[in-house]
Amino acid sequence: ITEASSSWSWQLPPPAQNSFLHGMFTIPELGQFANAGAGIVARWSFMEGSPFATIAHDYDKGGWKVAADYWLILAHKRLIGSIILSADDGGAGPLIYAACGKAGNGSIVITAANPSNNTVDVSVQAESGSAIPTIPRFDWIFTAPDGDLIYSNSSSLNGSPALAIQRDGSLPSDFTGKYVADPKFAALTLPPMSQAFFVLLSSDANVCH
C-alpha cells in the first residue's frame, strides 16, 4: 500500500515527511493493514527520485538513502509472520499490535509506538488473564538520534548510532535485536517517543506453531 496517510496530512514542515516522526504513523498503518494481508506500507512510492520516498537516490553522495521508517518496514518484514493476533492496549497510551513471529516456533511479536513524553512499561496477558512470558526475548527499540523527532532522518536501534544504508545498498551489521534474558527486565519498556518490536521467544502460542 503506497500513498498511505502520513505526516504530510498534518501540514508539518519538511523534513518531517521522511524524519523519525513519520514512524509514529507507520507503526499503526503496519498494524492495521497487516490483518488485511498488506505486505508493505509506504508514504508515496517505495522507491523513486522524490526526497520523500522510502528509498531515494542520494544525489549528493551517490548511492541510496532511506527514510527513517524504512527501518521499521524492514524489521516488520523480518519479524512478523502471516498470523495476526488481536491486541487490546486498554487505552493506556501506546499503540500496541500483536502477531505470530515469522519463525513459526510459537513466538509472539509485540509491535508498539509510544508517541508520549513518558516511559511506558507494558505487560502482556492472554485473553484468559494468564501472563504471557516476556523473557527471553529480542528487543528492537527505535528512537530518534539525539532526540530530534523532526530533523532526524534516521533511527537509532537499541541506542546504537544512527542507522544508515551503505553506499552499495547493503545493510549495517548492527541491524539486529538485543537479547534480553534477565527476569528483572520482564516488562516491555517503551522509552519516550519510541517505536518498537518485542519478539517473545517463550510465549509458545499454539496458533503460532
mmCIF file with all atom_site columns, C-alpha atoms in Angstrom:
data_model
loop_
_atom_site.group_PDB
_atom_site.id
_atom_site.type_symbol
_atom_site.label_atom_id
_atom_site.label_alt_id
_atom_site.label_comp_id
_atom_site.label_asym_id
_atom_site.label_entity_id
_atom_site.label_seq_id
_atom_site.pdbx_PDB_ins_code
_atom_site.Cartn_x
_atom_site.Cartn_y
_atom_site.Cartn_z
_atom_site.occupancy
_atom_site.B_iso_or_equiv
_atom_site.pdbx_formal_charge
_atom_site.auth_seq_id
_atom_site.auth_comp_id
_atom_site.auth_asym_id
_atom_site.auth_atom_id
_atom_site.pdbx_PDB_model_num
ATOM 1   C CA . ILE A 1 1   ? 0.000  0.000   0.000  1.00 0.00 ? 1   ILE A CA 1
ATOM 2   C CA . THR A 1 2   ? 1.511  3.303   -1.064 1.00 0.00 ? 2   THR A CA 1
ATOM 3   C CA . GLU A 1 3   ? 0.228  6.854   -0.847 1.00 0.00 ? 3   GLU A CA 1
ATOM 4   C CA . ALA A 1 4   ? -0.580 5.983   2.784  1.00 0.00 ? 4   ALA A CA 1
ATOM 5   C CA . SER A 1 5   ? -1.631 8.579   5.336  1.00 0.00 ? 5   SER A CA 1
ATOM 6   C CA . SER A 1 6   ? 1.396  10.417  6.604  1.00 0.00 ? 6   SER A CA 1
ATOM 7   C CA . SER A 1 7   ? 2.707  13.411  8.476  1.00 0.00 ? 7   SER A CA 1
ATOM 8   C CA . TRP A 1 8   ? 2.166  15.383  5.252  1.00 0.00 ? 8   TRP A CA 1
ATOM 9   C CA . SER A 1 9   ? -1.532 15.389  6.069  1.00 0.00 ? 9   SER A CA 1
ATOM 10  C CA . TRP A 1 10  ? -0.789 17.175  9.330  1.00 0.00 ? 10  TRP A CA 1
ATOM 11  C CA . GLN A 1 11  ? 0.794  20.085  7.440  1.00 0.00 ? 11  GLN A CA 1
ATOM 12  C CA . LEU A 1 12  ? 4.080  19.701  9.283  1.00 0.00 ? 12  LEU A CA 1
ATOM 13  C CA . PRO A 1 13  ? 7.041  21.405  7.623  1.00 0.00 ? 13  PRO A CA 1
ATOM 14  C CA . PRO A 1 14  ? 9.690  19.444  5.711  1.00 0.00 ? 14  PRO A CA 1
ATOM 15  C CA . PRO A 1 15  ? 11.680 17.402  6.576  1.00 0.00 ? 15  PRO A CA 1
ATOM 16  C CA . ALA A 1 16  ? 9.022  15.876  8.858  1.00 0.00 ? 16  ALA A CA 1
ATOM 17  C CA . GLN A 1 17  ? 7.758  13.733  5.967  1.00 0.00 ? 17  GLN A CA 1
ATOM 18  C CA . ASN A 1 18  ? 10.843 11.478  5.968  1.00 0.00 ? 18  ASN A CA 1
ATOM 19  C CA . SER A 1 19  ? 12.007 12.018  9.545  1.00 0.00 ? 19  SER A CA 1
ATOM 20  C CA . PHE A 1 20  ? 11.768 9.775   12.601 1.00 0.00 ? 20  PHE A CA 1
ATOM 21  C CA . LEU A 1 21  ? 8.393  11.355  13.395 1.00 0.00 ? 21  LEU A CA 1
ATOM 22  C CA . HIS A 1 22  ? 6.845  9.611   10.399 1.00 0.00 ? 22  HIS A CA 1
ATOM 23  C CA . GLY A 1 23  ? 7.296  6.254   12.115 1.00 0.00 ? 23  GLY A CA 1
ATOM 24  C CA . MET A 1 24  ? 4.517  7.189   14.530 1.00 0.00 ? 24  MET A CA 1
ATOM 25  C CA . PHE A 1 25  ? 2.200  6.959   11.509 1.00 0.00 ? 25  PHE A CA 1
ATOM 26  C CA . THR A 1 26  ? 3.909  3.899   10.012 1.00 0.00 ? 26  THR A CA 1
ATOM 27  C CA . ILE A 1 27  ? 3.542  1.635   13.079 1.00 0.00 ? 27  ILE A CA 1
ATOM 28  C CA . PRO A 1 28  ? -0.279 1.908   13.256 1.00 0.00 ? 28  PRO A CA 1
ATOM 29  C CA . GLU A 1 29  ? -0.538 1.586   9.475  1.00 0.00 ? 29  GLU A CA 1
ATOM 30  C CA . LEU A 1 30  ? 1.517  -1.623  9.559  1.00 0.00 ? 30  LEU A CA 1
ATOM 31  C CA . GLY A 1 31  ? -0.568 -2.930  12.449 1.00 0.00 ? 31  GLY A CA 1
ATOM 32  C CA . GLN A 1 32  ? -3.946 -2.074  10.966 1.00 0.00 ? 32  GLN A CA 1
ATOM 33  C CA . PHE A 1 33  ? -3.201 -3.232  7.428  1.00 0.00 ? 33  PHE A CA 1
ATOM 34  C CA . ALA A 1 34  ? -1.423 -6.460  8.439  1.00 0.00 ? 34  ALA A CA 1
ATOM 35  C CA . ASN A 1 35  ? -4.701 -8.268  9.070  1.00 0.00 ? 35  ASN A CA 1
ATOM 36  C CA . ALA A 1 36  ? -5.731 -7.443  5.520  1.00 0.00 ? 36  ALA A CA 1
ATOM 37  C CA . GLY A 1 37  ? -2.571 -9.102  4.204  1.00 0.00 ? 37  GLY A CA 1
ATOM 38  C CA . ALA A 1 38  ? -0.662 -5.969  3.212  1.00 0.00 ? 38  ALA A CA 1
ATOM 39  C CA . GLY A 1 39  ? 2.991  -6.775  2.660  1.00 0.00 ? 39  GLY A CA 1
ATOM 40  C CA . ILE A 1 40  ? 4.343  -3.243  2.790  1.00 0.00 ? 40  ILE A CA 1
ATOM 41  C CA . VAL A 1 41  ? 3.159  0.275   3.567  1.00 0.00 ? 41  VAL A CA 1
ATOM 42  C CA . ALA A 1 42  ? 4.886  3.373   2.177  1.00 0.00 ? 42  ALA A CA 1
ATOM 43  C CA . ARG A 1 43  ? 4.051  7.042   2.188  1.00 0.00 ? 43  ARG A CA 1
ATOM 44  C CA . TRP A 1 44  ? 4.381  7.573   -1.584 1.00 0.00 ? 44  TRP A CA 1
ATOM 45  C CA . SER A 1 45  ? 6.006  5.062   -3.886 1.00 0.00 ? 45  SER A CA 1
ATOM 46  C CA . PHE A 1 46  ? 8.547  2.790   -2.236 1.00 0.00 ? 46  PHE A CA 1
ATOM 47  C CA . MET A 1 47  ? 11.461 3.861   -4.449 1.00 0.00 ? 47  MET A CA 1
ATOM 48  C CA . GLU A 1 48  ? 11.643 6.992   -6.575 1.00 0.00 ? 48  GLU A CA 1
ATOM 49  C CA . GLY A 1 49  ? 13.546 10.182  -7.147 1.00 0.00 ? 49  GLY A CA 1
ATOM 50  C CA . SER A 1 50  ? 11.452 12.162  -4.684 1.00 0.00 ? 50  SER A CA 1
ATOM 51  C CA . PRO A 1 51  ? 13.263 13.005  -1.425 1.00 0.00 ? 51  PRO A CA 1
ATOM 52  C CA . PHE A 1 52  ? 10.146 11.818  0.424  1.00 0.00 ? 52  PHE A CA 1
ATOM 53  C CA . ALA A 1 53  ? 10.225 8.257   -0.948 1.00 0.00 ? 53  ALA A CA 1
ATOM 54  C CA . THR A 1 54  ? 11.073 5.389   1.393  1.00 0.00 ? 54  THR A CA 1
ATOM 55  C CA . ILE A 1 55  ? 14.206 4.727   -0.692 1.00 0.00 ? 55  ILE A CA 1
ATOM 56  C CA . ALA A 1 56  ? 15.610 7.613   -2.720 1.00 0.00 ? 56  ALA A CA 1
ATOM 57  C CA . HIS A 1 57  ? 18.667 8.400   -4.791 1.00 0.00 ? 57  HIS A CA 1
ATOM 58  C CA . ASP A 1 58  ? 21.344 10.265  -2.874 1.00 0.00 ? 58  ASP A CA 1
ATOM 59  C CA . TYR A 1 59  ? 22.229 12.843  -5.479 1.00 0.00 ? 59  TYR A CA 1
ATOM 60  C CA . ASP A 1 60  ? 24.809 14.489  -3.225 1.00 0.00 ? 60  ASP A CA 1
ATOM 61  C CA . LYS A 1 61  ? 26.886 11.446  -2.190 1.00 0.00 ? 61  LYS A CA 1
ATOM 62  C CA . GLY A 1 62  ? 25.807 8.841   -4.728 1.00 0.00 ? 62  GLY A CA 1
ATOM 63  C CA . GLY A 1 63  ? 24.128 5.545   -3.987 1.00 0.00 ? 63  GLY A CA 1
ATOM 64  C CA . TRP A 1 64  ? 20.942 5.445   -1.939 1.00 0.00 ? 64  TRP A CA 1
ATOM 65  C CA . LYS A 1 65  ? 19.450 6.922   1.188  1.00 0.00 ? 65  LYS A CA 1
ATOM 66  C CA . VAL A 1 66  ? 16.415 5.774   3.115  1.00 0.00 ? 66  VAL A CA 1
ATOM 67  C CA . ALA A 1 67  ? 13.751 7.471   5.201  1.00 0.00 ? 67  ALA A CA 1
ATOM 68  C CA . ALA A 1 68  ? 13.728 6.868   8.943  1.00 0.00 ? 68  ALA A CA 1
ATOM 69  C CA . ASP A 1 69  ? 10.764 4.491   8.847  1.00 0.00 ? 69  ASP A CA 1
ATOM 70  C CA . TYR A 1 70  ? 12.462 2.270   6.254  1.00 0.00 ? 70  TYR A CA 1
ATOM 71  C CA . TRP A 1 71  ? 13.995 0.515   9.270  1.00 0.00 ? 71  TRP A CA 1
ATOM 72  C CA . LEU A 1 72  ? 10.547 -0.122  10.755 1.00 0.00 ? 72  LEU A CA 1
ATOM 73  C CA . ILE A 1 73  ? 9.305  -1.593  7.476  1.00 0.00 ? 73  ILE A CA 1
ATOM 74  C CA . LEU A 1 74  ? 12.399 -3.795  7.239  1.00 0.00 ? 74  LEU A CA 1
ATOM 75  C CA . ALA A 1 75  ? 12.090 -5.044  10.842 1.00 0.00 ? 75  ALA A CA 1
ATOM 76  C CA . HIS A 1 76  ? 8.373  -5.698  10.333 1.00 0.00 ? 76  HIS A CA 1
ATOM 77  C CA . LYS A 1 77  ? 9.113  -7.738  7.219  1.00 0.00 ? 77  LYS A CA 1
ATOM 78  C CA . ARG A 1 78  ? 11.776 -9.775  9.002  1.00 0.00 ? 78  ARG A CA 1
ATOM 79  C CA . LEU A 1 79  ? 9.892  -10.431 12.235 1.00 0.00 ? 79  LEU A CA 1
ATOM 80  C CA . ILE A 1 80  ? 6.145  -10.585 11.596 1.00 0.00 ? 80  ILE A CA 1
ATOM 81  C CA . GLY A 1 81  ? 4.506  -13.817 10.459 1.00 0.00 ? 81  GLY A CA 1
ATOM 82  C CA . SER A 1 82  ? 1.289  -14.261 8.492  1.00 0.00 ? 82  SER A CA 1
ATOM 83  C CA . ILE A 1 83  ? -0.975 -14.831 11.520 1.00 0.00 ? 83  ILE A CA 1
ATOM 84  C CA . ILE A 1 84  ? -2.181 -11.599 13.120 1.00 0.00 ? 84  ILE A CA 1
ATOM 85  C CA . LEU A 1 85  ? -3.370 -11.636 16.721 1.00 0.00 ? 85  LEU A CA 1
ATOM 86  C CA . SER A 1 86  ? -5.879 -9.441  18.488 1.00 0.00 ? 86  SER A CA 1
ATOM 87  C CA . ALA A 1 87  ? -4.347 -6.919  20.887 1.00 0.00 ? 87  ALA A CA 1
ATOM 88  C CA . ASP A 1 88  ? -6.050 -4.528  23.291 1.00 0.00 ? 88  ASP A CA 1
ATOM 89  C CA . ASP A 1 89  ? -3.896 -1.748  24.717 1.00 0.00 ? 89  ASP A CA 1
ATOM 90  C CA . GLY A 1 90  ? -6.585 -0.817  27.232 1.00 0.00 ? 90  GLY A CA 1
ATOM 91  C CA . GLY A 1 91  ? -6.419 2.801   26.119 1.00 0.00 ? 91  GLY A CA 1
ATOM 92  C CA . ALA A 1 92  ? -3.216 3.233   28.116 1.00 0.00 ? 92  ALA A CA 1
ATOM 93  C CA . GLY A 1 93  ? -1.493 5.487   25.588 1.00 0.00 ? 93  GLY A CA 1
ATOM 94  C CA . PRO A 1 94  ? 0.955  3.468   23.476 1.00 0.00 ? 94  PRO A CA 1
ATOM 95  C CA . LEU A 1 95  ? -0.281 1.862   20.274 1.00 0.00 ? 95  LEU A CA 1
ATOM 96  C CA . ILE A 1 96  ? 0.008  -1.933  20.579 1.00 0.00 ? 96  ILE A CA 1
ATOM 97  C CA . TYR A 1 97  ? -0.288 -4.669  17.940 1.00 0.00 ? 97  TYR A CA 1
ATOM 98  C CA . ALA A 1 98  ? 0.495  -8.402  18.058 1.00 0.00 ? 98  ALA A CA 1
ATOM 99  C CA . ALA A 1 99  ? 1.283  -11.148 15.589 1.00 0.00 ? 99  ALA A CA 1
ATOM 100 C CA . CYS A 1 100 ? 2.902  -14.552 15.431 1.00 0.00 ? 100 CYS A CA 1
ATOM 101 C CA . GLY A 1 101 ? 6.611  -14.492 14.795 1.00 0.00 ? 101 GLY A CA 1
ATOM 102 C CA . LYS A 1 102 ? 7.879  -15.338 11.344 1.00 0.00 ? 102 LYS A CA 1
ATOM 103 C CA . ALA A 1 103 ? 9.859  -18.345 12.661 1.00 0.00 ? 103 ALA A CA 1
ATOM 104 C CA . GLY A 1 104 ? 6.650  -20.300 13.309 1.00 0.00 ? 104 GLY A CA 1
ATOM 105 C CA . ASN A 1 105 ? 8.016  -21.583 16.628 1.00 0.00 ? 105 ASN A CA 1
ATOM 106 C CA . GLY A 1 106 ? 5.252  -20.267 18.903 1.00 0.00 ? 106 GLY A CA 1
ATOM 107 C CA . SER A 1 107 ? 6.830  -16.855 19.417 1.00 0.00 ? 107 SER A CA 1
ATOM 108 C CA . ILE A 1 108 ? 4.720  -13.698 19.534 1.00 0.00 ? 108 ILE A CA 1
ATOM 109 C CA . VAL A 1 109 ? 5.847  -10.304 18.290 1.00 0.00 ? 109 VAL A CA 1
ATOM 110 C CA . ILE A 1 110 ? 4.513  -7.188  20.003 1.00 0.00 ? 110 ILE A CA 1
ATOM 111 C CA . THR A 1 111 ? 4.707  -4.050  17.867 1.00 0.00 ? 111 THR A CA 1
ATOM 112 C CA . ALA A 1 112 ? 4.335  -0.718  19.648 1.00 0.00 ? 112 ALA A CA 1
ATOM 113 C CA . ALA A 1 113 ? 4.646  3.028   19.285 1.00 0.00 ? 113 ALA A CA 1
ATOM 114 C CA . ASN A 1 114 ? 4.858  5.398   22.233 1.00 0.00 ? 114 ASN A CA 1
ATOM 115 C CA . PRO A 1 115 ? 4.077  8.927   20.992 1.00 0.00 ? 115 PRO A CA 1
ATOM 116 C CA . SER A 1 116 ? 4.281  10.404  24.505 1.00 0.00 ? 116 SER A CA 1
ATOM 117 C CA . ASN A 1 117 ? 6.996  12.059  26.561 1.00 0.00 ? 117 ASN A CA 1
ATOM 118 C CA . ASN A 1 118 ? 6.748  9.359   29.241 1.00 0.00 ? 118 ASN A CA 1
ATOM 119 C CA . THR A 1 119 ? 8.406  5.969   29.604 1.00 0.00 ? 119 THR A CA 1
ATOM 120 C CA . VAL A 1 120 ? 5.770  3.223   29.479 1.00 0.00 ? 120 VAL A CA 1
ATOM 121 C CA . ASP A 1 121 ? 6.103  -0.338  30.800 1.00 0.00 ? 121 ASP A CA 1
ATOM 122 C CA . VAL A 1 122 ? 3.881  -2.911  29.095 1.00 0.00 ? 122 VAL A CA 1
ATOM 123 C CA . SER A 1 123 ? 2.880  -6.307  30.492 1.00 0.00 ? 123 SER A CA 1
ATOM 124 C CA . VAL A 1 124 ? 1.387  -8.991  28.259 1.00 0.00 ? 124 VAL A CA 1
ATOM 125 C CA . GLN A 1 125 ? -1.578 -11.177 29.141 1.00 0.00 ? 125 GLN A CA 1
ATOM 126 C CA . ALA A 1 126 ? -3.600 -13.774 27.289 1.00 0.00 ? 126 ALA A CA 1
ATOM 127 C CA . GLU A 1 127 ? -7.338 -13.280 26.885 1.00 0.00 ? 127 GLU A CA 1
ATOM 128 C CA . SER A 1 128 ? -7.791 -15.687 29.811 1.00 0.00 ? 128 SER A CA 1
ATOM 129 C CA . GLY A 1 129 ? -5.866 -13.296 32.040 1.00 0.00 ? 129 GLY A CA 1
ATOM 130 C CA . SER A 1 130 ? -2.794 -15.506 32.384 1.00 0.00 ? 130 SER A CA 1
ATOM 131 C CA . ALA A 1 131 ? 0.579  -13.828 31.905 1.00 0.00 ? 131 ALA A CA 1
ATOM 132 C CA . ILE A 1 132 ? 2.477  -14.429 28.682 1.00 0.00 ? 132 ILE A CA 1
ATOM 133 C CA . PRO A 1 133 ? 6.221  -14.893 29.296 1.00 0.00 ? 133 PRO A CA 1
ATOM 134 C CA . THR A 1 134 ? 8.277  -11.958 28.058 1.00 0.00 ? 134 THR A CA 1
ATOM 135 C CA . ILE A 1 135 ? 11.674 -13.452 28.936 1.00 0.00 ? 135 ILE A CA 1
ATOM 136 C CA . PRO A 1 136 ? 13.722 -14.355 26.978 1.00 0.00 ? 136 PRO A CA 1
ATOM 137 C CA . ARG A 1 137 ? 13.077 -12.046 24.071 1.00 0.00 ? 137 ARG A CA 1
ATOM 138 C CA . PHE A 1 138 ? 14.654 -9.824  21.449 1.00 0.00 ? 138 PHE A CA 1
ATOM 139 C CA . ASP A 1 139 ? 14.118 -6.064  21.734 1.00 0.00 ? 139 ASP A CA 1
ATOM 140 C CA . TRP A 1 140 ? 14.104 -3.857  18.643 1.00 0.00 ? 140 TRP A CA 1
ATOM 141 C CA . ILE A 1 141 ? 13.655 -0.365  20.092 1.00 0.00 ? 141 ILE A CA 1
ATOM 142 C CA . PHE A 1 142 ? 13.927 2.599   17.730 1.00 0.00 ? 142 PHE A CA 1
ATOM 143 C CA . THR A 1 143 ? 14.475 6.146   18.958 1.00 0.00 ? 143 THR A CA 1
ATOM 144 C CA . ALA A 1 144 ? 15.394 9.394   17.256 1.00 0.00 ? 144 ALA A CA 1
ATOM 145 C CA . PRO A 1 145 ? 19.141 10.073  17.182 1.00 0.00 ? 145 PRO A CA 1
ATOM 146 C CA . ASP A 1 146 ? 19.850 12.996  19.528 1.00 0.00 ? 146 ASP A CA 1
ATOM 147 C CA . GLY A 1 147 ? 16.140 13.017  20.414 1.00 0.00 ? 147 GLY A CA 1
ATOM 148 C CA . ASP A 1 148 ? 15.253 15.165  17.388 1.00 0.00 ? 148 ASP A CA 1
ATOM 149 C CA . LEU A 1 149 ? 11.969 13.804  16.022 1.00 0.00 ? 149 LEU A CA 1
ATOM 150 C CA . ILE A 1 150 ? 11.598 16.155  13.063 1.00 0.00 ? 150 ILE A CA 1
ATOM 151 C CA . TYR A 1 151 ? 15.150 16.678  11.858 1.00 0.00 ? 151 TYR A CA 1
ATOM 152 C CA . SER A 1 152 ? 16.461 13.135  12.447 1.00 0.00 ? 152 SER A CA 1
ATOM 153 C CA . ASN A 1 153 ? 16.215 11.453  9.066  1.00 0.00 ? 153 ASN A CA 1
ATOM 154 C CA . SER A 1 154 ? 17.269 8.135   10.538 1.00 0.00 ? 154 SER A CA 1
ATOM 155 C CA . SER A 1 155 ? 16.685 5.915   13.571 1.00 0.00 ? 155 SER A CA 1
ATOM 156 C CA . SER A 1 156 ? 18.798 4.631   16.414 1.00 0.00 ? 156 SER A CA 1
ATOM 157 C CA . LEU A 1 157 ? 18.295 0.924   17.196 1.00 0.00 ? 157 LEU A CA 1
ATOM 158 C CA . ASN A 1 158 ? 18.716 -0.010  20.869 1.00 0.00 ? 158 ASN A CA 1
ATOM 159 C CA . GLY A 1 159 ? 20.846 3.068   21.471 1.00 0.00 ? 159 GLY A CA 1
ATOM 160 C CA . SER A 1 160 ? 23.202 2.490   18.541 1.00 0.00 ? 160 SER A CA 1
ATOM 161 C CA . PRO A 1 161 ? 24.499 5.275   16.295 1.00 0.00 ? 161 PRO A CA 1
ATOM 162 C CA . ALA A 1 162 ? 22.102 6.419   13.596 1.00 0.00 ? 162 ALA A CA 1
ATOM 163 C CA . LEU A 1 163 ? 21.328 3.625   11.141 1.00 0.00 ? 163 LEU A CA 1
ATOM 164 C CA . ALA A 1 164 ? 22.408 4.196   7.563  1.00 0.00 ? 164 ALA A CA 1
ATOM 165 C CA . ILE A 1 165 ? 22.264 2.091   4.435  1.00 0.00 ? 165 ILE A CA 1
ATOM 166 C CA . GLN A 1 166 ? 25.671 1.533   2.862  1.00 0.00 ? 166 GLN A CA 1
ATOM 167 C CA . ARG A 1 167 ? 26.575 3.197   -0.406 1.00 0.00 ? 167 ARG A CA 1
ATOM 168 C CA . ASP A 1 168 ? 26.300 -0.137  -2.220 1.00 0.00 ? 168 ASP A CA 1
ATOM 169 C CA . GLY A 1 169 ? 22.823 -0.696  -0.749 1.00 0.00 ? 169 GLY A CA 1
ATOM 170 C CA . SER A 1 170 ? 23.870 -3.198  1.935  1.00 0.00 ? 170 SER A CA 1
ATOM 171 C CA . LEU A 1 171 ? 22.581 -3.023  5.498  1.00 0.00 ? 171 LEU A CA 1
ATOM 172 C CA . PRO A 1 172 ? 24.586 -2.117  8.596  1.00 0.00 ? 172 PRO A CA 1
ATOM 173 C CA . SER A 1 173 ? 25.945 -5.094  10.531 1.00 0.00 ? 173 SER A CA 1
ATOM 174 C CA . ASP A 1 174 ? 24.348 -3.921  13.790 1.00 0.00 ? 174 ASP A CA 1
ATOM 175 C CA . PHE A 1 175 ? 20.772 -4.125  12.470 1.00 0.00 ? 175 PHE A CA 1
ATOM 176 C CA . THR A 1 176 ? 19.661 -6.819  14.889 1.00 0.00 ? 176 THR A CA 1
ATOM 177 C CA . GLY A 1 177 ? 17.615 -7.182  18.052 1.00 0.00 ? 177 GLY A CA 1
ATOM 178 C CA . LYS A 1 178 ? 19.001 -7.070  21.585 1.00 0.00 ? 178 LYS A CA 1
ATOM 179 C CA . TYR A 1 179 ? 18.700 -10.339 23.513 1.00 0.00 ? 179 TYR A CA 1
ATOM 180 C CA . VAL A 1 180 ? 17.092 -9.898  26.956 1.00 0.00 ? 180 VAL A CA 1
ATOM 181 C CA . ALA A 1 181 ? 17.063 -12.783 29.448 1.00 0.00 ? 181 ALA A CA 1
ATOM 182 C CA . ASP A 1 182 ? 17.206 -11.165 32.913 1.00 0.00 ? 182 ASP A CA 1
ATOM 183 C CA . PRO A 1 183 ? 13.812 -11.556 34.702 1.00 0.00 ? 183 PRO A CA 1
ATOM 184 C CA . LYS A 1 184 ? 14.147 -8.110  36.252 1.00 0.00 ? 184 LYS A CA 1
ATOM 185 C CA . PHE A 1 185 ? 13.563 -6.709  32.770 1.00 0.00 ? 185 PHE A CA 1
ATOM 186 C CA . ALA A 1 186 ? 10.346 -8.672  32.230 1.00 0.00 ? 186 ALA A CA 1
ATOM 187 C CA . ALA A 1 187 ? 8.320  -5.530  31.477 1.00 0.00 ? 187 ALA A CA 1
ATOM 188 C CA . LEU A 1 188 ? 8.402  -4.316  27.887 1.00 0.00 ? 188 LEU A CA 1
ATOM 189 C CA . THR A 1 189 ? 9.770  -0.808  28.318 1.00 0.00 ? 189 THR A CA 1
ATOM 190 C CA . LEU A 1 190 ? 8.948  1.842   25.746 1.00 0.00 ? 190 LEU A CA 1
ATOM 191 C CA . PRO A 1 191 ? 11.123 4.955   26.073 1.00 0.00 ? 191 PRO A CA 1
ATOM 192 C CA . PRO A 1 192 ? 9.502  8.326   25.338 1.00 0.00 ? 192 PRO A CA 1
ATOM 193 C CA . MET A 1 193 ? 8.782  8.867   21.640 1.00 0.00 ? 193 MET A CA 1
ATOM 194 C CA . SER A 1 194 ? 9.867  5.367   20.652 1.00 0.00 ? 194 SER A CA 1
ATOM 195 C CA . GLN A 1 195 ? 8.822  2.660   18.208 1.00 0.00 ? 195 GLN A CA 1
ATOM 196 C CA . ALA A 1 196 ? 9.492  -0.988  18.967 1.00 0.00 ? 196 ALA A CA 1
ATOM 197 C CA . PHE A 1 197 ? 9.204  -4.680  18.203 1.00 0.00 ? 197 PHE A CA 1
ATOM 198 C CA . PHE A 1 198 ? 9.460  -7.223  21.025 1.00 0.00 ? 198 PHE A CA 1
ATOM 199 C CA . VAL A 1 199 ? 9.958  -10.862 19.988 1.00 0.00 ? 199 VAL A CA 1
ATOM 200 C CA . LEU A 1 200 ? 8.711  -13.064 22.859 1.00 0.00 ? 200 LEU A CA 1
ATOM 201 C CA . LEU A 1 201 ? 10.608 -16.311 22.455 1.00 0.00 ? 201 LEU A CA 1
ATOM 202 C CA . SER A 1 202 ? 8.871  -18.356 25.177 1.00 0.00 ? 202 SER A CA 1
ATOM 203 C CA . SER A 1 203 ? 5.270  -17.393 24.545 1.00 0.00 ? 203 SER A CA 1
ATOM 204 C CA . ASP A 1 204 ? 4.638  -20.825 22.989 1.00 0.00 ? 204 ASP A CA 1
ATOM 205 C CA . ALA A 1 205 ? 1.314  -19.762 21.463 1.00 0.00 ? 205 ALA A CA 1
ATOM 206 C CA . ASN A 1 206 ? -0.397 -22.764 19.874 1.00 0.00 ? 206 ASN A CA 1
ATOM 207 C CA . VAL A 1 207 ? -1.729 -20.715 16.988 1.00 0.00 ? 207 VAL A CA 1
ATOM 208 C CA . CYS A 1 208 ? 1.828  -19.582 16.187 1.00 0.00 ? 208 CYS A CA 1
ATOM 209 C CA . HIS A 1 209 ? 3.255  -23.062 15.629 1.00 0.00 ? 209 HIS A CA 1
#
